[in-house]
Amino acid sequence: MKRLMADKMQKYRNHRIITPPAAHPCGDANRMMVTEHKISIPLTHPDLKAAIMNNEQLSSTASEEQRIVPVERIDRAFLTNNEAFDEPTIDVYFTITELLSNAQDEAHFHALQNPNLSPSQRAALYFQKGSNDDDSNSSIDPSRMMLYLQGGPGFGCASPVSGLSLASSSSSWAAAVLLGGKVSNSDGKSFQRIVLMDQRGTGRSSAICKQQLVKMFPDLFLLDEKKEGEGKVVGEEFGGDSDARMMLLQARQQKALKEATDYLSLFRADSIVRDAEWIRESLANPFPSVNDDGNDDAAVNGPQPWGGALGQSFGGFCLMTYLSSIQNPPELVYFTGGIAPMNTPVREVYDRLWLRVRERSWKYYEQYPGDVATVKKIVRKLLAHENSADPIILPSGGILTARRFLQVGLALGGSPGTSFANMHSVINSAFVDEDSDEISNAFLKRIDYEQSFDDAPLYFLLHESIYADGEGATQWAANQSYESHVEANSEFDYRVTSEEDNSNPTLFFGEMVFPFMAHGDFSELSNSGMRTLSEALAEKSDWLSLFDETNMRTALVHKKKSRAAAACYYDDMYVDFECAMKLVQRGCPLEGVKVYVTNEYQHSGLRDDGANIINKLAAMSKNRLHVPS
């Protein structure tokens, strides 16, 4: 029976290497191997399912504080409870990048390239080399792996080589980890592998897009406008009784809305970190077995946490959830622009961020003063089209409103040398020529390209929920904050500042989502189904807690399971500096985190100078560098 459970576990995971690996040259005549993996993961991890049920039972007791019970072994239920395998799965995609450093590595690479292998066979063969060249053990040592959690939420991870350079030890943070020799694990050994995960619902994992949502929850979209030939009219059995038909449609949509809301609630940081644990366990113990005591054999060796983890932006928020909810979190934890504003109400977060967006808008216009007039001209042109009921339609089918155009300001949080320059290029492509007020087709295409929310709706649907730590709805907090700023100061009102005789520049929008995005501005986000879904998520108040102060302090301070360092950017437009600093003070949740404060970089520091930043954080975490001094 126990052997059967272990076999079922291996099949349930369904680990695959989906294509033969590729090798890429890197510094000093070395080569890197990149393998592309997919693994099946429970849609709802067992402990989260229990927490959700408990939260529903306690929903009427708002005064009772939620506590997170740390998970010791993510797949324990599957090795002891046959019913656990009834949980539906989703796929999570991840890449592993590792150095080919000797003849055995090269031979292993060529064996994996055999085109006749199935994805499952290729995954099984991958483990035959193991983590030690002289060791036949079919597993990988997690202590010599670095996990990367990307920003977002809602977007896939950068791809090695094309999106993350491995050309030399100074070309990226990843190259520095594998090639630079300055980043090592807690035992002083080099990291052998970097794991880049497309967080659930993004990239090449089982992705969330409108097409998929329509297939999964068709009744949610019953009230969407139908194009000719798009299917049967629901409720046609009621004939001319339009009221009866509408009641039927609304009832079915409401049922689907509840199901879709519950489903998307499973795509937050609490699930993401458990997915990472599932991947780690699958790599450390690819062929699980259970002994006579009912324990898996791998447990004899004790905890096997990741050797290190790096969280950029929202990835850092995920690391805070890792420290809160996993009993054995990564041994080394690095934050880059990613300390979540825990204990700060979401409305206050956005009140602060709007002021940072204003500052970055001013900074942009200082670098490109000629764009002050150009942006005003664009906004007036778009407002005129909106007011004349003759909207400008984008190639994607969305409407280019003034408010949508101002969302290009999302890029303001990057470095002036790259992000500002790209924004300037977009803005100056707006008109057919300098003397014309005709919007150019090239500009419309650029807007669609720069604003990919149609393709990644999780960003729109779940962005504000990253601040929902337990009870309380987010209620379009960014939009509420904006309206308050406009009411208090007309400098924030683009309808006022775009007028030719107004002396103020027109301010851009930042990293915010708005209800108007589902009202025609973005084609895939609009119509009844997506609009009601976004509204339901904004009104949802029974979120699970993401952070636990006691557990974080246990990991960082009391039991010192993790050593941590963070790069905090003083002028960060996306993550408020003051909110972050409140958490790293003595007696606070992140007291054990060593902090490197700088205004040399913007939020994009890891992309702009990743090797230097990761080297500095690694030295700080091991007390080899006195920062803070």
XYZ file of C-alpha atoms in Angstrom:
629
model
C 0.000 0.000 0.000
C 2.808 2.400 0.938
C 4.689 1.622 -2.281
C 1.473 2.209 -4.190
C 1.076 5.643 -2.580
C 4.615 6.579 -3.581
C 3.983 5.439 -7.161
C 0.767 7.453 -7.286
C 2.681 10.463 -6.014
C 5.199 10.231 -8.839
C 2.417 9.942 -11.431
C 0.461 12.776 -9.848
C 3.470 15.080 -10.104
C 3.866 14.178 -13.775
C 7.274 15.809 -14.014
C 8.297 16.450 -17.616
C 11.196 18.096 -19.419
C 9.151 19.274 -22.347
C 11.883 19.744 -24.948
C 15.512 18.645 -25.374
C 17.813 20.984 -23.435
C 19.821 23.782 -25.012
C 23.405 24.781 -24.256
C 24.624 28.360 -24.418
C 28.176 29.726 -24.316
C 29.036 31.892 -21.332
C 32.127 33.483 -19.854
C 35.594 31.906 -19.996
C 34.689 29.209 -22.539
C 32.043 27.732 -20.246
C 28.627 26.521 -21.331
C 25.274 26.640 -19.570
C 22.552 24.019 -19.957
C 18.949 25.191 -19.796
C 16.199 22.626 -19.254
C 12.484 23.438 -19.512
C 10.276 21.633 -17.016
C 6.597 21.226 -16.319
C 5.119 19.648 -13.241
C 1.568 19.066 -12.088
C 0.666 20.820 -8.850
C -2.492 20.679 -6.704
C -4.864 23.484 -7.569
C -5.482 23.880 -3.835
C -2.723 22.678 -1.532
C -4.161 20.618 1.354
C -3.233 23.036 4.146
C -4.648 25.979 2.171
C -7.875 24.082 1.620
C -8.151 23.586 5.374
C -7.361 27.285 5.971
C -10.039 28.356 3.484
C -12.640 26.146 5.178
C -11.629 27.476 8.585
C -11.752 31.051 7.306
C -15.287 30.523 6.020
C -16.341 29.204 9.413
C -14.802 32.216 11.178
C -15.991 34.817 8.672
C -18.625 36.062 11.088
C -16.000 36.604 13.805
C -14.150 39.569 12.344
C -12.345 40.316 15.611
C -10.506 36.988 15.645
C -7.009 37.397 14.214
C -5.931 34.926 11.552
C -2.737 33.013 12.269
C -0.784 31.073 9.687
C 0.253 27.542 10.625
C 3.634 26.880 8.941
C 3.807 23.894 6.618
C 6.555 21.370 7.373
C 6.284 19.141 4.297
C 4.183 20.329 1.353
C 3.342 16.869 -0.018
C 2.857 15.050 3.289
C -0.881 14.548 2.775
C -0.257 12.784 -0.541
C 2.041 10.213 1.053
C -0.423 9.365 3.820
C -3.907 10.021 2.448
C -5.160 8.418 -0.747
C -7.996 10.944 -1.050
C -5.489 13.772 -1.535
C -4.979 12.582 -5.115
C -8.544 13.601 -5.957
C -7.479 17.254 -5.939
C -7.377 18.643 -9.508
C -4.041 19.863 -10.786
C -2.592 22.706 -12.805
C 0.777 22.805 -14.556
C 3.649 25.000 -13.459
C 6.512 25.656 -15.848
C 10.063 26.330 -14.706
C 13.536 26.384 -16.179
C 16.752 25.188 -14.570
C 20.031 26.776 -15.607
C 23.265 25.032 -14.676
C 26.919 25.072 -15.656
C 28.394 22.362 -17.882
C 31.788 22.169 -16.230
C 33.277 18.804 -17.232
C 33.049 15.870 -19.636
C 30.413 14.087 -17.529
C 28.196 17.164 -17.631
C 28.546 17.313 -21.405
C 27.736 13.603 -21.763
C 24.646 14.043 -19.610
C 23.565 17.003 -21.736
C 23.912 15.032 -24.967
C 21.963 12.104 -23.494
C 19.105 14.455 -22.623
C 19.113 15.790 -26.176
C 17.959 12.413 -27.543
C 14.876 13.364 -29.607
C 13.338 9.932 -29.105
C 12.839 10.473 -25.369
C 9.380 11.395 -24.141
C 9.152 14.389 -21.791
C 8.660 12.035 -18.822
C 11.607 9.846 -19.835
C 13.760 12.946 -20.214
C 12.821 14.073 -16.691
C 13.688 10.652 -15.255
C 17.047 10.673 -17.058
C 17.777 14.177 -15.759
C 18.047 12.854 -12.187
C 20.486 10.076 -12.993
C 23.391 12.458 -12.723
C 22.414 13.924 -9.364
C 24.145 16.828 -7.672
C 27.520 15.145 -7.130
C 29.582 13.789 -10.007
C 30.717 10.824 -7.892
C 27.278 10.125 -6.456
C 24.682 7.926 -8.147
C 21.871 9.197 -5.915
C 18.968 10.186 -8.167
C 18.168 13.543 -6.596
C 19.382 17.114 -6.528
C 20.717 18.927 -3.481
C 18.310 21.848 -2.810
C 20.944 23.623 -0.708
C 22.856 24.298 -3.926
C 19.879 25.703 -5.816
C 18.765 29.333 -5.992
C 15.050 29.998 -6.514
C 13.985 33.170 -8.299
C 10.540 34.711 -7.810
C 9.699 37.421 -10.336
C 7.694 40.593 -10.028
C 4.130 41.109 -11.116
C 1.779 39.619 -10.320
C 0.532 38.078 -13.518
C 3.556 37.893 -15.814
C 5.855 34.999 -16.654
C 9.504 34.858 -15.653
C 12.368 36.084 -17.835
C 13.862 33.380 -20.052
C 17.545 32.501 -19.643
C 19.771 34.031 -22.330
C 17.041 35.937 -24.195
C 15.734 37.758 -21.116
C 18.527 37.077 -18.642
C 22.062 37.306 -19.987
C 24.583 34.606 -19.120
C 27.408 36.015 -21.250
C 29.786 36.718 -18.357
C 29.819 36.822 -14.566
C 28.925 40.525 -14.624
C 26.119 40.370 -17.207
C 23.257 39.540 -14.802
C 22.477 38.445 -11.270
C 22.036 34.859 -12.525
C 25.433 34.820 -14.201
C 26.989 36.221 -11.022
C 25.435 33.414 -8.961
C 26.672 30.642 -11.257
C 29.931 32.121 -12.554
C 31.068 34.932 -10.284
C 32.305 32.984 -7.256
C 31.055 35.621 -4.781
C 27.620 34.115 -4.089
C 27.545 30.861 -2.129
C 25.138 28.945 0.052
C 25.153 28.836 3.857
C 27.875 26.167 3.827
C 30.100 28.239 1.549
C 29.497 25.974 -1.453
C 28.712 27.362 -4.891
C 25.212 27.345 -6.268
C 24.915 24.749 -9.037
C 21.457 25.570 -10.364
C 19.066 28.484 -10.723
C 15.328 27.740 -10.859
C 13.163 30.279 -12.697
C 9.459 29.612 -12.178
C 6.520 30.956 -14.148
C 4.206 31.528 -11.194
C 0.876 29.739 -11.450
C -1.432 31.287 -14.020
C 1.396 33.029 -15.912
C 3.745 32.446 -18.823
C 3.936 28.806 -19.872
C 2.325 27.512 -16.705
C -1.414 26.784 -16.965
C -2.043 30.375 -17.934
C -5.024 32.516 -17.047
C -6.376 34.447 -20.023
C -9.866 35.379 -21.143
C -9.979 32.447 -23.582
C -9.346 30.017 -20.740
C -11.796 31.706 -18.402
C -14.541 31.504 -21.057
C -13.900 27.753 -21.382
C -13.840 27.172 -17.634
C -16.714 29.461 -16.624
C -18.879 29.925 -19.744
C -21.900 31.126 -17.767
C -19.875 34.057 -16.463
C -19.850 35.459 -19.990
C -23.507 34.855 -20.883
C -24.294 38.578 -20.842
C -21.344 39.564 -23.023
C -22.196 41.015 -26.393
C -22.268 38.190 -28.926
C -20.715 38.495 -32.330
C -22.620 37.063 -35.268
C -22.400 33.270 -35.353
C -20.871 32.999 -31.857
C -23.267 30.418 -30.522
C -26.729 29.626 -29.306
C -28.742 32.268 -27.482
C -29.218 31.051 -23.904
C -32.778 31.187 -22.610
C -34.394 31.201 -26.033
C -36.994 28.761 -24.652
C -38.599 31.786 -22.976
C -39.406 33.244 -26.356
C -40.376 36.904 -26.087
C -40.357 36.935 -22.293
C -37.210 39.025 -21.981
C -37.561 39.489 -18.212
C -37.637 35.738 -17.567
C -34.685 35.203 -19.863
C -32.677 37.925 -18.133
C -33.416 36.447 -14.707
C -32.132 33.073 -15.917
C -28.967 34.574 -17.348
C -28.250 36.600 -14.233
C -28.760 33.597 -11.941
C -26.390 31.460 -13.986
C -23.840 34.260 -14.192
C -23.897 34.810 -10.422
C -23.212 31.115 -9.777
C -20.312 31.164 -12.231
C -19.057 34.422 -10.724
C -18.727 32.815 -7.286
C -16.860 29.860 -8.796
C -14.496 32.075 -10.807
C -13.797 34.349 -7.831
C -12.955 31.386 -5.622
C -10.764 29.955 -8.387
C -8.733 33.122 -8.929
C -8.286 33.511 -5.184
C -5.976 30.494 -5.452
C -3.454 32.414 -7.573
C -1.909 34.591 -4.872
C 1.395 34.465 -2.997
C 0.165 31.840 -0.501
C -0.284 29.344 -3.335
C 2.848 30.461 -5.209
C 5.217 29.694 -2.333
C 3.638 26.287 -1.843
C 4.125 25.624 -5.551
C 7.806 26.473 -5.095
C 7.984 23.994 -2.219
C 6.309 21.351 -4.387
C 8.955 21.914 -7.073
C 11.781 21.785 -4.524
C 10.448 18.550 -3.045
C 10.085 17.034 -6.514
C 13.703 17.849 -7.335
C 15.089 16.748 -3.953
C 12.996 13.574 -3.817
C 11.963 12.723 -7.383
C 11.168 9.078 -6.632
C 9.389 9.168 -3.258
C 9.241 6.077 -1.106
C 7.581 5.391 2.234
C 9.093 3.282 5.006
C 7.380 1.060 7.540
C 6.818 3.945 9.943
C 4.686 5.769 7.377
C 7.384 8.362 6.763
C 9.026 8.985 3.419
C 12.654 7.907 3.291
C 13.831 11.419 2.423
C 12.572 12.694 5.791
C 15.365 10.749 7.509
C 17.822 13.389 6.287
C 15.835 16.205 7.889
C 14.678 19.447 6.239
C 16.049 20.220 2.784
C 15.219 23.887 2.137
C 16.306 25.904 -0.868
C 19.872 27.117 -0.458
C 18.765 30.583 -1.499
C 15.887 32.571 -2.946
C 15.778 35.934 -4.660
C 12.545 37.916 -4.843
C 12.234 40.913 -7.163
C 9.347 43.297 -6.425
C 6.221 41.133 -5.983
C 8.631 38.187 -5.722
C 9.852 39.771 -2.491
C 6.262 39.936 -1.254
C 6.152 36.182 -1.943
C 9.318 35.683 0.121
C 7.628 37.370 3.065
C 4.794 34.848 2.649
C 7.437 32.099 2.443
C 8.878 33.180 5.803
C 5.340 33.334 7.200
C 3.959 30.017 6.032
C 6.747 27.476 5.358
C 8.425 25.906 8.372
C 11.783 25.569 6.594
C 12.083 28.581 4.284
C 15.111 29.240 2.028
C 18.338 29.488 4.006
C 19.393 32.713 2.274
C 16.693 35.224 1.357
C 17.339 38.239 -0.874
C 14.838 41.033 -1.520
C 15.245 43.567 -4.325
C 12.613 46.301 -4.229
C 10.262 43.780 -2.668
C 9.367 44.508 0.955
C 5.570 44.463 1.094
C 3.835 47.280 3.036
C 2.603 44.840 5.668
C 0.484 46.481 8.392
C -0.241 49.518 6.166
C -3.875 49.786 4.949
C -4.154 49.421 1.179
C -5.724 52.864 0.807
C -2.782 54.476 2.590
C -0.385 52.538 0.367
C -1.881 54.132 -2.734
C -2.145 57.578 -1.129
C 1.628 57.388 -0.753
C 2.302 55.872 -4.180
C 0.403 58.592 -6.051
C 2.810 61.145 -4.588
C 5.715 59.045 -5.819
C 4.159 58.876 -9.302
C 3.907 62.658 -9.306
C 7.593 62.948 -8.406
C 8.603 60.544 -11.192
C 6.403 62.418 -13.694
C 8.239 65.634 -12.807
C 11.552 63.797 -13.160
C 10.556 62.587 -16.619
C 9.611 66.072 -17.792
C 12.916 67.418 -16.471
C 14.697 65.004 -18.800
C 12.303 65.557 -21.721
C 10.858 69.073 -21.280
C 9.522 69.095 -24.847
C 7.158 66.260 -23.936
C 5.133 68.495 -21.615
C 3.389 70.092 -24.590
C 3.246 66.832 -26.570
C 1.514 64.944 -23.746
C -1.003 67.769 -23.293
C -1.711 67.678 -27.037
C -2.230 63.889 -26.983
C -4.590 64.073 -23.997
C -6.654 66.886 -25.547
C -6.920 64.950 -28.795
C -8.102 61.796 -27.037
C -10.562 63.689 -24.837
C -12.050 65.321 -27.929
C -12.642 61.897 -29.491
C -14.211 60.577 -26.287
C -16.543 63.590 -26.072
C -17.564 63.304 -29.736
C -18.537 59.633 -29.376
C -15.911 58.884 -32.040
C -13.351 56.902 -30.025
C -9.943 55.915 -31.354
C -9.862 52.134 -31.656
C -6.615 50.265 -31.062
C -5.547 47.289 -33.206
C -6.444 45.039 -30.237
C -10.013 46.354 -30.239
C -9.604 48.440 -27.105
C -10.291 52.159 -26.950
C -7.419 54.603 -26.622
C -8.808 56.986 -24.039
C -6.772 59.709 -22.363
C -6.793 57.743 -19.124
C -5.496 54.626 -20.855
C -2.747 56.610 -22.569
C -1.580 58.002 -19.212
C -1.059 54.428 -17.991
C 2.176 54.391 -20.011
C 3.504 55.985 -16.825
C 3.768 52.479 -15.394
C 7.272 52.497 -16.897
C 8.370 55.561 -14.908
C 9.688 53.359 -12.117
C 12.557 52.153 -14.281
C 15.879 53.873 -14.878
C 15.854 57.175 -16.796
C 18.416 55.823 -19.234
C 16.161 53.047 -20.514
C 12.568 53.343 -19.291
C 12.357 57.121 -19.757
C 13.928 56.872 -23.191
C 11.430 54.221 -24.264
C 8.506 56.323 -22.994
C 9.852 59.318 -24.906
C 9.967 57.190 -28.056
C 6.340 56.113 -27.579
C 5.088 59.635 -26.894
C 6.873 61.104 -29.887
C 5.355 58.545 -32.240
C 1.845 59.846 -31.433
C 1.214 61.993 -34.524
C 1.698 61.403 -38.217
C 4.077 64.373 -38.317
C 5.036 67.331 -36.127
C 2.491 69.692 -37.650
C -0.390 67.196 -37.651
C -2.877 66.274 -34.966
C -3.719 62.959 -36.626
C -2.887 59.992 -34.376
C -0.461 57.643 -36.148
C -1.057 53.931 -36.609
C 2.469 53.285 -35.338
C 1.531 54.935 -32.046
C -1.566 52.779 -31.687
C 0.522 49.636 -32.199
C 3.092 50.806 -29.663
C 0.398 51.445 -27.051
C -0.951 47.921 -27.494
C 2.570 46.516 -27.206
C 3.480 48.506 -24.099
C 0.221 47.718 -22.281
C -0.158 43.938 -22.335
C -2.893 43.632 -19.706
C -5.208 41.935 -22.227
C -2.697 39.088 -22.486
C -2.001 38.938 -18.729
C -5.355 39.634 -17.022
C -4.128 38.340 -13.654
C -2.285 41.631 -13.217
C -5.549 43.535 -13.594
C -7.688 41.095 -11.633
C -5.375 40.378 -8.688
C -2.997 43.309 -8.431
C -4.652 45.022 -5.475
C -5.148 41.673 -3.726
C -1.386 41.458 -3.102
C -2.088 43.987 -0.319
C -5.118 42.074 1.005
C -3.632 40.498 4.126
C -6.636 38.910 5.785
C -10.029 40.546 6.275
C -11.002 43.590 4.237
C -11.862 44.386 0.615
C -9.507 46.455 -1.545
C -12.440 48.247 -3.272
C -10.398 49.755 -6.108
C -8.165 51.511 -3.583
C -5.902 53.093 -6.224
C -8.877 54.658 -7.977
C -10.367 55.918 -4.701
C -7.028 57.441 -3.791
C -6.719 59.096 -7.198
C -10.154 60.679 -6.939
C -9.265 62.045 -3.500
C -6.020 63.519 -4.812
C -7.899 65.122 -7.731
C -10.455 66.601 -5.373
C -7.743 68.037 -3.142
C -5.349 69.191 -5.861
C -6.235 69.870 -9.524
C -2.600 69.136 -10.412
C -3.652 65.470 -10.494
C -6.592 66.109 -12.870
C -5.471 65.454 -16.433
C -8.609 67.092 -17.816
C -7.478 70.344 -16.215
C -3.707 70.140 -16.702
C -3.976 69.191 -20.390
C -5.431 72.602 -21.235
C -2.969 74.748 -23.154
C -3.066 77.643 -20.700
C -2.519 75.451 -17.617
C 1.018 75.793 -16.281
C 1.162 72.354 -14.670
C 2.414 69.324 -16.593
C -0.027 66.473 -17.088
C 0.851 63.734 -14.591
C 1.030 60.116 -15.664
C -0.522 57.151 -13.884
C 1.670 54.544 -12.194
C 1.450 50.923 -11.113
C -2.266 50.956 -10.469
C -5.342 49.207 -11.830
C -8.696 50.910 -12.343
C -12.316 49.847 -12.870
C -12.364 51.762 -16.195
C -9.990 49.184 -17.662
C -12.990 46.823 -17.934
C -15.231 49.412 -19.568
C -13.910 49.281 -23.115
C -10.384 50.642 -22.687
C -8.980 47.105 -22.849
C -10.827 44.755 -25.174
C -10.106 41.452 -23.431
C -10.841 42.887 -19.987
C -14.179 44.394 -20.965
C -17.780 43.229 -21.344
C -19.984 41.850 -18.604
C -18.040 38.724 -17.632
C -14.620 40.229 -16.956
C -16.126 43.401 -15.533
C -18.249 41.590 -12.945
C -15.324 39.319 -12.084
C -13.021 42.288 -11.436
C -15.711 43.946 -9.311
C -16.272 40.770 -7.284
C -12.547 40.482 -6.541
C -12.408 44.161 -5.550
C -15.314 43.589 -3.118
C -14.058 40.272 -1.738
C -13.346 40.674 1.964
C -12.570 37.171 3.213
C -8.976 36.897 1.974
C -6.561 34.602 3.781
C -3.657 36.204 5.617
C -0.452 36.407 3.600
C 1.932 37.460 6.348
C 2.513 36.347 9.932
C 4.760 38.521 12.093
C 5.449 35.811 14.657
C 6.471 33.245 12.058
C 8.679 35.740 10.233
C 10.510 36.665 13.411
C 10.860 32.981 14.296
C 12.553 32.276 10.968
C 14.760 35.378 10.910
C 15.489 36.205 14.560
C 14.639 33.480 17.061
C 15.560 30.245 15.250
C 17.641 31.933 12.532
C 16.523 29.476 9.881
C 17.026 32.150 7.232
C 19.578 34.895 6.763
C 18.310 37.806 4.720
C 19.382 40.995 2.986
C 17.398 43.544 1.012
C 18.050 46.268 -1.532
C 15.602 49.094 -0.821
C 15.405 51.894 -3.377
C 14.850 55.276 -1.790
C 12.955 56.711 -4.767
C 11.044 53.512 -5.606
C 7.776 54.377 -7.374
C 6.230 50.944 -6.892
C 7.110 50.067 -3.275
C 6.904 52.868 -0.735
C 10.242 53.305 1.032
C 8.814 54.494 4.360
C 6.402 51.553 4.558
C 9.295 49.157 3.964
C 11.526 50.779 6.567
C 8.853 50.383 9.255
C 9.186 46.606 8.975
C 12.963 46.239 9.380
C 13.292 48.100 12.671
C 14.158 46.313 15.901
C 11.163 44.395 17.226
C 9.414 44.438 13.830
C 8.609 41.507 11.485
C 11.758 41.830 9.337
C 14.184 42.823 12.080
C 16.723 40.229 10.927
C 16.975 41.601 7.382
C 20.119 43.600 6.579
C 19.143 46.568 4.406
C 21.077 48.276 1.642
C 19.420 51.656 1.039
C 20.257 53.440 -2.202
C 18.994 56.055 -4.637
C 21.547 54.997 -7.230
C 19.005 52.560 -8.673
C 15.327 52.587 -9.393
C 12.986 49.603 -9.016
C 14.708 48.078 -12.048
C 18.049 47.858 -10.247
C 18.237 44.061 -10.498
C 17.807 44.279 -14.267
C 20.147 47.258 -14.659
C 23.027 46.078 -12.451
C 22.013 42.704 -11.101
C 25.492 41.228 -10.644
C 26.686 44.032 -8.355
C 23.461 44.009 -6.347
C 23.368 40.249 -5.739
C 27.067 40.217 -4.836
C 26.485 42.984 -2.290
C 23.442 41.276 -0.759
C 25.278 37.963 -0.529
C 28.180 39.604 1.302
C 25.792 41.421 3.653
C 23.895 38.247 4.537
C 27.147 36.565 5.609
C 28.536 39.572 7.480
C 31.338 40.016 4.963
C 30.193 43.573 4.316
C 29.201 46.082 6.996
C 25.986 47.311 5.412
C 24.230 48.885 7.156
C 27.376 50.413 8.657
